[in-house]
CSV table of N, CA and C in Angstrom, one decimal:
chain,number,residue,atom,x,y,z
A,1,UNK,N,-6.4,-106.0,73.6
A,1,UNK,CA,-8.3,-105.3,74.3
A,1,UNK,C,-9.3,-104.5,73.8
A,2,UNK,N,-8.6,-104.0,72.7
A,2,UNK,CA,-9.4,-103.2,72.2
A,2,UNK,C,-10.3,-103.8,71.9
A,3,UNK,N,-9.9,-104.5,70.6
A,3,UNK,CA,-10.5,-105.4,70.3
A,3,UNK,C,-12.0,-106.0,70.7
A,4,UNK,N,-11.6,-106.5,71.6
A,4,UNK,CA,-12.2,-107.6,72.5
A,4,UNK,C,-13.6,-106.7,72.8
A,5,UNK,N,-13.3,-105.4,73.7
A,5,UNK,CA,-14.5,-104.9,73.8
A,5,UNK,C,-14.9,-104.3,73.0
A,6,UNK,N,-14.4,-103.6,71.6
A,6,UNK,CA,-15.7,-103.2,70.5
A,6,UNK,C,-16.3,-104.1,70.2
A,7,UNK,N,-15.9,-105.9,70.7
A,7,UNK,CA,-16.4,-106.6,70.3
A,7,UNK,C,-17.9,-106.5,70.7
A,8,UNK,N,-17.8,-107.0,72.2
A,8,UNK,CA,-18.6,-106.7,73.4
A,8,UNK,C,-19.6,-105.6,73.2
A,9,UNK,N,-19.1,-104.8,72.8
A,9,UNK,CA,-20.0,-103.1,72.8
A,9,UNK,C,-20.9,-103.7,71.5
A,10,UNK,N,-20.4,-104.2,70.3
A,10,UNK,CA,-21.2,-104.9,69.0
A,10,UNK,C,-22.1,-105.6,69.6
A,11,UNK,N,-21.7,-105.6,70.3
A,11,UNK,CA,-22.7,-107.6,70.5
A,11,UNK,C,-24.0,-106.9,71.5
A,12,UNK,N,-23.6,-106.5,72.4
A,12,UNK,CA,-24.5,-105.9,73.0
A,12,UNK,C,-25.3,-104.5,72.4
A,13,UNK,N,-25.1,-103.8,71.2
A,13,UNK,CA,-25.8,-103.3,71.0
A,13,UNK,C,-26.7,-104.1,69.6
A,14,UNK,N,-26.3,-105.3,69.0
A,14,UNK,CA,-26.7,-105.8,68.3
A,14,UNK,C,-27.7,-106.7,69.2
A,15,UNK,N,-27.8,-107.2,70.2
A,15,UNK,CA,-28.8,-108.0,70.9
A,15,UNK,C,-29.9,-107.1,71.7
A,16,UNK,N,-29.6,-105.8,72.0
A,16,UNK,CA,-30.6,-105.3,72.1
A,16,UNK,C,-31.4,-104.6,71.3
A,17,UNK,N,-30.5,-104.6,69.7
A,17,UNK,CA,-31.6,-103.9,69.0
A,17,UNK,C,-32.5,-105.3,67.8
A,18,UNK,N,-31.2,-106.6,68.9
A,18,UNK,CA,-32.8,-107.4,68.4
A,18,UNK,C,-33.5,-108.0,68.9
A,19,UNK,N,-33.3,-107.5,70.1
A,19,UNK,CA,-34.4,-107.9,71.5
A,19,UNK,C,-35.7,-106.5,70.8
A,20,UNK,N,-35.2,-105.8,70.5
A,20,UNK,CA,-36.9,-104.8,70.2
A,20,UNK,C,-37.4,-105.7,68.9
A,21,UNK,N,-37.0,-106.2,68.3
A,21,UNK,CA,-38.1,-106.7,66.7
A,21,UNK,C,-39.0,-107.3,67.7
A,22,UNK,N,-39.5,-108.5,68.7
A,22,UNK,CA,-40.3,-109.5,68.8
A,22,UNK,C,-41.4,-108.2,70.1
A,23,UNK,N,-40.7,-107.4,70.1
A,23,UNK,CA,-41.9,-105.9,71.1
A,23,UNK,C,-42.7,-105.2,69.7
A,24,UNK,N,-41.8,-104.8,68.4
A,24,UNK,CA,-42.1,-104.5,67.3
A,24,UNK,C,-43.6,-105.2,66.6
A,25,UNK,N,-43.1,-106.4,66.2
A,25,UNK,CA,-44.3,-107.2,66.0
A,25,UNK,C,-45.5,-107.1,66.5
A,26,UNK,N,-45.2,-107.5,68.1
A,26,UNK,CA,-46.2,-106.9,69.2
A,26,UNK,C,-47.4,-105.8,69.2
A,27,UNK,N,-46.3,-105.1,68.9
A,27,UNK,CA,-47.0,-103.4,68.6
A,27,UNK,C,-47.6,-103.8,67.3
A,28,UNK,N,-46.8,-104.1,66.5
A,28,UNK,CA,-47.6,-104.2,64.7
A,28,UNK,C,-48.7,-105.3,65.3
A,29,UNK,N,-48.8,-106.2,66.0
A,29,UNK,CA,-49.9,-107.0,66.2
A,29,UNK,C,-51.9,-106.3,66.2
A,30,UNK,N,-51.2,-105.0,67.7
A,30,UNK,CA,-52.1,-104.6,67.7
A,30,UNK,C,-52.5,-103.9,66.9
A,31,UNK,N,-52.0,-102.7,66.2
A,31,UNK,CA,-52.5,-101.5,65.8
A,31,UNK,C,-52.7,-102.5,64.8
A,32,UNK,N,-52.9,-103.2,64.0
A,32,UNK,CA,-53.1,-104.4,62.9
A,32,UNK,C,-54.8,-104.9,63.6
A,33,UNK,N,-55.1,-105.0,64.0
A,33,UNK,CA,-56.0,-106.1,65.7
A,33,UNK,C,-56.9,-104.8,65.3
A,34,UNK,N,-56.7,-103.7,64.9
A,34,UNK,CA,-57.7,-102.2,65.3
A,34,UNK,C,-58.0,-102.3,63.4
A,35,UNK,N,-56.7,-102.0,63.7
A,35,UNK,CA,-57.1,-101.5,61.8
A,35,UNK,C,-57.9,-102.7,60.9
A,36,UNK,N,-58.0,-103.4,61.3
A,36,UNK,CA,-59.0,-104.4,60.8
A,36,UNK,C,-60.4,-104.6,61.3
A,37,UNK,N,-60.5,-104.9,62.8
A,37,UNK,CA,-61.6,-104.2,62.7
A,37,UNK,C,-62.7,-102.6,62.3
A,38,UNK,N,-61.6,-101.5,62.2
A,38,UNK,CA,-62.3,-100.7,61.8
A,38,UNK,C,-62.6,-100.6,60.8
A,39,UNK,N,-61.9,-102.0,59.6
A,39,UNK,CA,-62.2,-101.9,58.3
A,39,UNK,C,-63.8,-102.6,57.9
A,40,UNK,N,-63.7,-104.1,59.5
A,40,UNK,CA,-64.0,-105.0,59.0
A,40,UNK,C,-66.3,-104.3,59.6
A,41,UNK,N,-65.7,-103.4,60.2
A,41,UNK,CA,-66.7,-102.8,60.9
A,41,UNK,C,-67.9,-101.7,59.5
A,42,UNK,N,-66.2,-101.3,58.6
A,42,UNK,CA,-66.9,-100.6,57.1
A,42,UNK,C,-67.8,-101.2,56.4
A,43,UNK,N,-66.5,-102.8,56.0
A,43,UNK,CA,-67.2,-104.0,55.2
A,43,UNK,C,-68.9,-104.5,56.0
A,44,UNK,N,-68.8,-104.1,56.6
A,44,UNK,CA,-70.3,-104.9,57.8
A,44,UNK,C,-71.3,-104.1,57.5
A,45,UNK,N,-71.1,-102.6,57.2
A,45,UNK,CA,-72.0,-101.0,56.7
A,45,UNK,C,-72.1,-102.1,55.4
A,46,UNK,N,-71.2,-102.3,54.7
A,46,UNK,CA,-71.3,-102.3,53.0
A,46,UNK,C,-72.3,-103.4,53.2
A,47,UNK,N,-72.6,-104.1,53.7
A,47,UNK,CA,-73.0,-105.7,53.6
A,47,UNK,C,-75.0,-105.3,53.8
A,48,UNK,N,-75.1,-104.7,55.0
A,48,UNK,CA,-76.0,-104.6,55.1
A,48,UNK,C,-76.9,-103.3,54.6
A,49,UNK,N,-76.0,-102.5,54.0
A,49,UNK,CA,-77.0,-101.4,53.1
A,49,UNK,C,-76.6,-102.2,51.4
A,50,UNK,N,-75.7,-103.7,51.1
A,50,UNK,CA,-76.5,-104.2,50.1
A,50,UNK,C,-77.7,-105.5,50.7
A,51,UNK,N,-77.6,-105.2,52.0
A,51,UNK,CA,-79.3,-106.0,51.4
A,51,UNK,C,-80.1,-105.4,52.3
A,52,UNK,N,-80.0,-104.7,52.6
A,52,UNK,CA,-81.4,-103.3,52.3
A,52,UNK,C,-82.1,-102.9,51.3
A,53,UNK,N,-81.1,-103.0,50.1
A,53,UNK,CA,-81.4,-102.5,49.1
A,53,UNK,C,-81.7,-104.0,48.0
A,54,UNK,N,-82.2,-105.1,48.9
A,54,UNK,CA,-82.6,-106.1,48.0
A,54,UNK,C,-81.1,-106.6,47.2
A,55,UNK,N,-80.4,-106.8,47.5
A,55,UNK,CA,-78.8,-107.4,46.4
A,55,UNK,C,-78.5,-109.0,46.8
A,56,UNK,N,-77.7,-109.5,46.1
A,56,UNK,CA,-77.8,-111.2,46.4
A,56,UNK,C,-76.5,-110.5,48.0
A,57,UNK,N,-75.6,-109.4,47.7
A,57,UNK,CA,-74.6,-109.4,48.4
A,57,UNK,C,-73.9,-107.9,48.4
A,58,UNK,N,-72.8,-108.2,48.9
A,58,UNK,CA,-72.0,-107.2,48.2
A,58,UNK,C,-71.5,-107.0,47.7
A,59,UNK,N,-71.3,-108.3,47.1
A,59,UNK,CA,-70.4,-108.2,45.6
A,59,UNK,C,-71.3,-107.5,44.0
A,60,UNK,N,-72.3,-108.4,44.5
A,60,UNK,CA,-72.8,-108.3,43.5
A,60,UNK,C,-74.1,-106.7,43.8
A,61,UNK,N,-74.0,-106.3,44.7
A,61,UNK,CA,-73.9,-103.9,44.6
A,61,UNK,C,-73.2,-103.7,43.9
A,62,UNK,N,-71.3,-104.0,44.8
A,62,UNK,CA,-70.4,-103.4,43.6
A,62,UNK,C,-70.4,-103.5,42.4
A,63,UNK,N,-71.2,-104.9,41.3
A,63,UNK,CA,-70.0,-105.1,40.4
A,63,UNK,C,-71.5,-104.0,39.5
A,64,UNK,N,-72.8,-103.9,40.5
A,64,UNK,CA,-73.7,-103.1,39.8
A,64,UNK,C,-73.7,-101.8,39.6
A,65,UNK,N,-72.7,-101.4,41.2
A,65,UNK,CA,-72.7,-99.7,41.1
A,65,UNK,C,-71.7,-99.3,40.3
A,66,UNK,N,-70.6,-100.4,39.4
A,66,UNK,CA,-69.1,-99.9,38.8
A,66,UNK,C,-69.7,-100.0,37.2
A,67,UNK,N,-71.5,-100.8,36.8
A,67,UNK,CA,-71.4,-100.2,35.8
A,67,UNK,C,-72.7,-99.4,35.2
A,68,UNK,N,-72.9,-98.3,36.9
A,68,UNK,CA,-73.7,-97.3,37.1
A,68,UNK,C,-73.1,-96.7,35.7
A,69,UNK,N,-73.9,-94.8,35.1
A,69,UNK,CA,-74.0,-94.3,34.5
A,69,UNK,C,-73.2,-92.5,35.3
A,70,UNK,N,-73.3,-92.5,36.9
A,70,UNK,CA,-73.0,-92.0,37.8
A,70,UNK,C,-71.2,-92.2,38.0
A,71,UNK,N,-70.4,-91.5,37.5
A,71,UNK,CA,-69.6,-91.1,37.5
A,71,UNK,C,-69.0,-91.3,39.1
A,72,UNK,N,-69.6,-90.7,40.0
A,72,UNK,CA,-69.3,-90.4,41.7
A,72,UNK,C,-69.3,-92.0,41.8
A,73,UNK,N,-71.2,-92.6,40.8
A,73,UNK,CA,-71.3,-94.1,41.6
A,73,UNK,C,-70.1,-95.0,41.4
A,74,UNK,N,-69.6,-95.3,40.5
A,74,UNK,CA,-68.2,-96.5,40.5
A,74,UNK,C,-67.3,-96.1,40.9
A,75,UNK,N,-67.4,-95.0,40.9
A,75,UNK,CA,-66.2,-94.4,42.2
A,75,UNK,C,-66.2,-94.5,43.2
A,76,UNK,N,-67.0,-94.5,43.8
A,76,UNK,CA,-67.3,-94.8,45.4
A,76,UNK,C,-67.4,-96.5,45.3
A,77,UNK,N,-67.8,-97.4,44.5
A,77,UNK,CA,-67.9,-98.9,44.4
A,77,UNK,C,-66.7,-99.1,44.0
A,78,UNK,N,-65.0,-98.0,43.3
A,78,UNK,CA,-63.9,-98.6,43.4
A,78,UNK,C,-64.0,-98.7,44.7
A,79,UNK,N,-64.4,-97.9,45.4
A,79,UNK,CA,-63.8,-97.5,47.0
A,79,UNK,C,-64.5,-99.0,47.8
A,80,UNK,N,-65.5,-99.1,47.9
A,80,UNK,CA,-65.5,-100.3,48.7
A,80,UNK,C,-65.4,-101.4,48.3
A,81,UNK,N,-65.1,-101.8,47.2
A,81,UNK,CA,-63.8,-103.0,46.4
A,81,UNK,C,-62.4,-102.7,46.7
A,82,UNK,N,-61.8,-101.1,47.0
A,82,UNK,CA,-60.9,-101.7,47.2
A,82,UNK,C,-60.7,-101.9,49.1
A,83,UNK,N,-61.5,-101.6,49.3
A,83,UNK,CA,-62.2,-101.8,51.4
A,83,UNK,C,-62.1,-103.4,51.2
A,84,UNK,N,-62.8,-103.7,50.7
A,84,UNK,CA,-63.1,-105.7,50.4
A,84,UNK,C,-61.6,-105.8,50.5
A,85,UNK,N,-61.1,-105.6,49.6
A,85,UNK,CA,-60.2,-106.1,49.2
A,85,UNK,C,-58.8,-106.3,50.4
A,86,UNK,N,-58.9,-104.7,50.9
A,86,UNK,CA,-58.1,-104.6,52.2
A,86,UNK,C,-58.3,-105.5,52.9
A,87,UNK,N,-59.6,-105.8,53.3
A,87,UNK,CA,-59.7,-106.7,54.5
A,87,UNK,C,-59.6,-107.9,54.3
A,88,UNK,N,-59.8,-109.0,53.1
A,88,UNK,CA,-59.1,-109.7,53.0
A,88,UNK,C,-57.4,-109.7,53.3
A,89,UNK,N,-56.4,-109.5,52.9
A,89,UNK,CA,-55.5,-108.8,53.5
A,89,UNK,C,-55.1,-108.9,54.9
A,90,UNK,N,-56.0,-107.9,55.6
A,90,UNK,CA,-56.1,-108.2,56.8
A,90,UNK,C,-56.4,-109.2,57.8
A,91,UNK,N,-57.1,-109.5,57.1
A,91,UNK,CA,-57.6,-111.2,57.3
A,91,UNK,C,-55.3,-111.9,56.7
A,92,UNK,N,-55.8,-111.9,56.3
A,92,UNK,CA,-53.9,-112.4,56.2
A,92,UNK,C,-53.2,-112.5,57.1
A,93,UNK,N,-53.2,-111.1,57.2
A,93,UNK,CA,-52.3,-110.5,58.4
A,93,UNK,C,-52.6,-110.9,59.7
A,94,UNK,N,-54.2,-111.5,60.0
A,94,UNK,CA,-54.4,-111.2,61.4
A,94,UNK,C,-54.0,-112.5,61.6
A,95,UNK,N,-54.6,-113.2,60.6
A,95,UNK,CA,-54.1,-115.2,60.8
A,95,UNK,C,-52.4,-115.3,60.9
A,96,UNK,N,-51.9,-115.1,60.0
A,96,UNK,CA,-50.2,-114.8,60.3
A,96,UNK,C,-49.5,-114.4,62.1
A,97,UNK,N,-50.3,-113.2,62.1
A,97,UNK,CA,-49.7,-113.0,63.4
A,97,UNK,C,-50.5,-113.9,64.7
A,98,UNK,N,-51.4,-114.2,64.8
A,98,UNK,CA,-52.2,-114.6,65.8
A,98,UNK,C,-51.5,-116.5,65.7
A,99,UNK,N,-51.0,-117.0,64.8
A,99,UNK,CA,-50.7,-118.8,64.5
A,99,UNK,C,-48.7,-118.6,64.2
A,100,UNK,N,-49.1,-117.6,63.7
A,100,UNK,CA,-47.7,-118.1,62.8
A,100,UNK,C,-46.3,-117.5,64.1
A,101,UNK,N,-44.6,-117.9,63.0
A,101,UNK,CA,-43.3,-117.2,64.0
A,101,UNK,C,-43.3,-115.7,63.9
A,102,UNK,N,-42.2,-115.6,64.5
A,102,UNK,CA,-41.9,-114.6,64.4
A,102,UNK,C,-41.3,-114.2,63.3
A,103,UNK,N,-40.4,-114.7,62.6
A,103,UNK,CA,-39.8,-114.4,60.9
A,103,UNK,C,-41.0,-114.8,60.2
A,104,UNK,N,-41.8,-115.2,60.3
A,104,UNK,CA,-43.0,-115.2,58.6
A,104,UNK,C,-43.4,-113.4,59.3
A,105,UNK,N,-44.2,-113.5,61.5
A,105,UNK,CA,-44.8,-111.8,61.3
A,105,UNK,C,-43.9,-111.0,60.7
A,106,UNK,N,-42.1,-111.3,60.8
A,106,UNK,CA,-41.4,-109.7,60.1
A,106,UNK,C,-41.7,-109.9,58.5
A,107,UNK,N,-42.1,-111.1,57.8
A,107,UNK,CA,-41.4,-110.7,56.7
A,107,UNK,C,-42.7,-110.1,56.1
A,108,UNK,N,-44.0,-110.4,56.7
A,108,UNK,CA,-45.1,-109.4,56.8
A,108,UNK,C,-45.5,-108.2,56.8
A,109,UNK,N,-44.3,-107.7,57.7
A,109,UNK,CA,-44.2,-106.3,58.2
A,109,UNK,C,-43.5,-105.2,57.4
A,110,UNK,N,-42.2,-106.2,57.0
A,110,UNK,CA,-41.7,-105.5,56.0
A,110,UNK,C,-42.0,-105.5,54.6
A,111,UNK,N,-43.2,-105.8,54.0
A,111,UNK,CA,-42.9,-106.1,53.0
A,111,UNK,C,-43.5,-104.4,52.3
A,112,UNK,N,-42.5,-103.9,51.0
A,112,UNK,CA,-43.2,-102.8,50.8
A,112,UNK,C,-44.1,-102.4,50.6
A,113,UNK,N,-45.1,-102.9,50.6
A,113,UNK,CA,-46.3,-102.2,50.3
A,113,UNK,C,-46.9,-101.6,51.7
A,114,UNK,N,-46.6,-102.4,52.8
A,114,UNK,CA,-47.1,-102.2,54.3
A,114,UNK,C,-46.6,-100.9,54.8
A,115,UNK,N,-45.3,-100.6,54.5
A,115,UNK,CA,-44.4,-99.3,54.9
A,115,UNK,C,-44.6,-98.5,55.5
A,116,UNK,N,-46.0,-97.8,54.9
A,116,UNK,CA,-46.8,-96.9,55.4
A,116,UNK,C,-47.5,-97.4,57.0
A,117,UNK,N,-47.4,-98.7,57.4
A,117,UNK,CA,-48.4,-99.2,58.2
A,117,UNK,C,-47.4,-99.1,58.8
A,118,UNK,N,-45.9,-99.4,58.9
A,118,UNK,CA,-44.6,-99.7,59.7
A,118,UNK,C,-43.7,-98.6,60.4
A,119,UNK,N,-44.6,-97.4,59.2
A,119,UNK,CA,-44.1,-96.1,60.0
A,119,UNK,C,-45.4,-95.7,60.9
A,120,UNK,N,-46.6,-95.8,60.6
A,120,UNK,CA,-47.2,-95.5,61.9
A,120,UNK,C,-46.2,-95.7,63.1
A,121,UNK,N,-46.9,-97.2,63.2
A,121,UNK,CA,-46.3,-98.6,64.3
A,121,UNK,C,-44.7,-97.9,64.9
A,122,UNK,N,-44.3,-97.2,64.4
A,122,UNK,CA,-42.6,-97.3,64.5
A,122,UNK,C,-43.1,-96.3,65.3
A,123,UNK,N,-44.1,-95.2,64.8
A,123,UNK,CA,-43.9,-93.5,64.9
A,123,UNK,C,-44.5,-94.0,67.1
A,124,UNK,N,-44.7,-94.8,67.2
A,124,UNK,CA,-45.8,-95.2,68.5
A,124,UNK,C,-44.6,-96.3,68.9
A,125,UNK,N,-44.0,-96.4,68.4
A,125,UNK,CA,-43.2,-97.6,69.3
A,125,UNK,C,-42.4,-97.0,70.5
A,126,UNK,N,-42.5,-98.1,72.1
A,126,UNK,CA,-41.4,-97.7,72.6
A,126,UNK,C,-40.3,-98.8,73.2
A,127,UNK,N,-39.4,-98.6,73.4
A,127,UNK,CA,-38.1,-99.9,73.2
A,127,UNK,C,-38.8,-100.3,74.7
A,128,UNK,N,-38.2,-101.4,74.7
A,128,UNK,CA,-38.6,-102.6,75.8
A,128,UNK,C,-36.8,-103.7,76.0
A,129,UNK,N,-38.0,-104.6,76.9
A,129,UNK,CA,-37.6,-105.9,76.6
A,129,UNK,C,-38.9,-107.3,76.8
A,130,UNK,N,-39.1,-107.4,75.5
A,130,UNK,CA,-39.7,-108.4,75.4
A,130,UNK,C,-39.7,-109.4,76.6
A,131,UNK,N,-41.0,-110.0,77.4
A,131,UNK,CA,-40.9,-111.1,78.4
A,131,UNK,C,-41.1,-112.6,77.8
A,132,UNK,N,-41.6,-112.7,77.0
A,132,UNK,CA,-41.9,-114.2,76.2
A,132,UNK,C,-40.9,-114.6,76.2
A,133,UNK,N,-40.2,-116.4,76.1
A,133,UNK,CA,-39.4,-117.2,75.5
A,133,UNK,C,-38.4,-117.2,74.0
A,134,UNK,N,-39.9,-117.1,74.0
A,134,UNK,CA,-39.3,-116.9,72.3
A,134,UNK,C,-39.2,-115.4,71.6
A,135,UNK,N,-39.2,-114.0,72.4
A,135,UNK,CA,-38.8,-113.3,71.8
A,135,UNK,C,-37.7,-113.2,72.5
A,136,UNK,N,-37.1,-113.5,73.9
A,136,UNK,CA,-35.7,-113.2,74.3
A,136,UNK,C,-34.3,-114.6,73.1
A,137,UNK,N,-35.0,-115.4,72.9
A,137,UNK,CA,-34.2,-116.4,72.4
A,137,UNK,C,-34.3,-116.0,70.7
A,138,UNK,N,-35.2,-115.5,70.2
A,138,UNK,CA,-34.8,-114.9,68.9
A,138,UNK,C,-34.4,-113.7,69.3
A,139,UNK,N,-33.8,-113.1,70.4
A,139,UNK,CA,-33.7,-111.4,70.3
A,139,UNK,C,-32.4,-112.4,70.4
A,140,UNK,N,-31.4,-113.1,71.2
A,140,UNK,CA,-30.4,-113.8,71.6
A,140,UNK,C,-29.6,-114.7,70.3
A,141,UNK,N,-30.3,-115.0,69.3
A,141,UNK,CA,-29.6,-116.1,68.2
A,141,UNK,C,-29.8,-114.5,67.3
A,142,UNK,N,-30.3,-113.6,66.9
A,142,UNK,CA,-30.2,-112.6,65.9
A,142,UNK,C,-29.2,-112.2,66.4
A,143,UNK,N,-28.9,-111.2,67.9
A,143,UNK,CA,-28.1,-110.6,68.3
A,143,UNK,C,-26.4,-111.5,68.5
A,144,UNK,N,-26.5,-112.7,68.7
A,144,UNK,CA,-25.1,-113.3,68.3
A,144,UNK,C,-24.6,-113.6,66.2
A,145,UNK,N,-25.8,-113.7,65.7
A,145,UNK,CA,-25.9,-113.5,63.6
A,145,UNK,C,-25.1,-112.1,63.3
A,146,UNK,N,-26.0,-111.9,63.9
A,146,UNK,CA,-25.6,-109.9,63.5
A,146,UNK,C,-24.0,-109.6,63.9
A,147,UNK,N,-23.8,-110.3,65.6
A,147,UNK,CA,-22.1,-109.6,66.2
A,147,UNK,C,-21.4,-110.3,64.6
A,148,UNK,N,-21.1,-111.1,65.4
A,148,UNK,CA,-20.8,-112.5,64.3
A,148,UNK,C,-20.1,-112.3,62.4
A,149,UNK,N,-21.8,-111.9,62.0
A,149,UNK,CA,-21.8,-111.1,60.8
A,149,UNK,C,-20.8,-109.7,60.5
A,150,UNK,N,-20.8,-108.7,61.6
A,150,UNK,CA,-20.5,-107.1,61.8
A,150,UNK,C,-18.9,-107.3,62.3
A,151,UNK,N,-18.2,-108.6,63.1
A,151,UNK,CA,-17.5,-109.1,64.0
A,151,UNK,C,-16.2,-109.4,62.6
A,152,UNK,N,-16.7,-110.1,61.8
A,152,UNK,CA,-16.1,-111.1,61.2
A,152,UNK,C,-15.1,-110.9,59.8
A,153,UNK,N,-14.9,-109.6,60.1
A,153,UNK,CA,-13.6,-109.0,58.9
A,153,UNK,C,-12.8,-108.6,60.3
A,154,UNK,N,-12.9,-108.0,60.9
A,154,UNK,CA,-12.1,-108.1,61.9
A,154,UNK,C,-11.1,-109.0,62.1
A,155,UNK,N,-12.5,-110.0,62.7
A,155,UNK,CA,-11.7,-111.4,63.0
A,155,UNK,C,-10.9,-111.7,62.2
A,156,UNK,N,-11.0,-111.8,60.6
A,156,UNK,CA,-10.6,-111.5,59.4
A,156,UNK,C,-9.0,-110.5,59.4
A,157,UNK,N,-9.2,-109.9,59.4
A,157,UNK,CA,-8.1,-109.3,59.5
A,157,UNK,C,-7.2,-109.4,60.7
A,158,UNK,N,-7.8,-109.3,61.9
A,158,UNK,CA,-7.3,-109.2,62.8
A,158,UNK,C,-5.3,-110.7,62.9
A,159,UNK,N,-6.3,-111.8,62.5
A,159,UNK,CA,-5.6,-113.0,61.7
A,159,UNK,C,-4.6,-112.9,60.9
A,160,UNK,N,-4.9,-112.3,60.1
A,160,UNK,CA,-3.6,-112.4,58.5
A,160,UNK,C,-2.5,-111.0,59.7
A,161,UNK,N,-3.1,-110.0,60.2
A,161,UNK,CA,-1.8,-109.3,60.9
A,161,UNK,C,-1.2,-110.1,61.8
A,162,UNK,N,-1.6,-110.5,62.9
A,162,UNK,CA,-1.3,-111.5,63.1
A,162,UNK,C,-0.2,-112.1,63.1
A,163,UNK,N,-0.4,-113.1,61.9
A,163,UNK,CA,0.2,-114.0,61.0
A,163,UNK,C,0.8,-113.1,60.0
A,164,UNK,N,1.2,-112.2,60.0
A,164,UNK,CA,2.3,-111.8,59.7
A,164,UNK,C,3.0,-111.1,60.6
A,165,UNK,N,3.0,-110.1,61.5
A,165,UNK,CA,3.8,-110.2,62.7
A,165,UNK,C,4.5,-111.4,62.9
A,166,UNK,N,4.0,-112.0,62.9
A,166,UNK,CA,4.7,-114.0,63.4
A,166,UNK,C,5.8,-114.1,62.8
A,167,UNK,N,5.5,-113.7,61.5
A,167,UNK,CA,6.8,-114.2,60.4
A,167,UNK,C,7.4,-113.2,59.9
A,168,UNK,N,7.2,-111.8,61.0
A,168,UNK,CA,8.6,-111.1,60.9
A,168,UNK,C,10.1,-111.6,61.8
């Protein structure tokens, strides 16, 4: 009787935890969208500067600045280059969040290089219940799987104990 209560309690906890993942992915998508827009505006400004100074494109301006004798100009060019690369990464993430499935989104979010962004989103996250069918189904399936995974050792131990008691 106690084991059934514990099983139900573990299932409820894993279900509630699993239901948070779709919601968290939506929060991350909103954060990513804002980060993408801010970075895009910055890169657009770099491109406008490149055009205003008669460079073929932003990459040509960065390449020229990387070869400049002034250290601060080279450092600025490396920062611009890093910002452009970040924009490409964010663009790929936006595509995943716009068209991908929840497991793809989770894999994108949980990459080690994205832990700082994950921490920021987590600090602003408020638990709730997802309203989408995909989110509810995902939460139910993951909750069941986690429950089975966590309770499996107890099932095996319980069966062995019951078998020993019957053998006596």
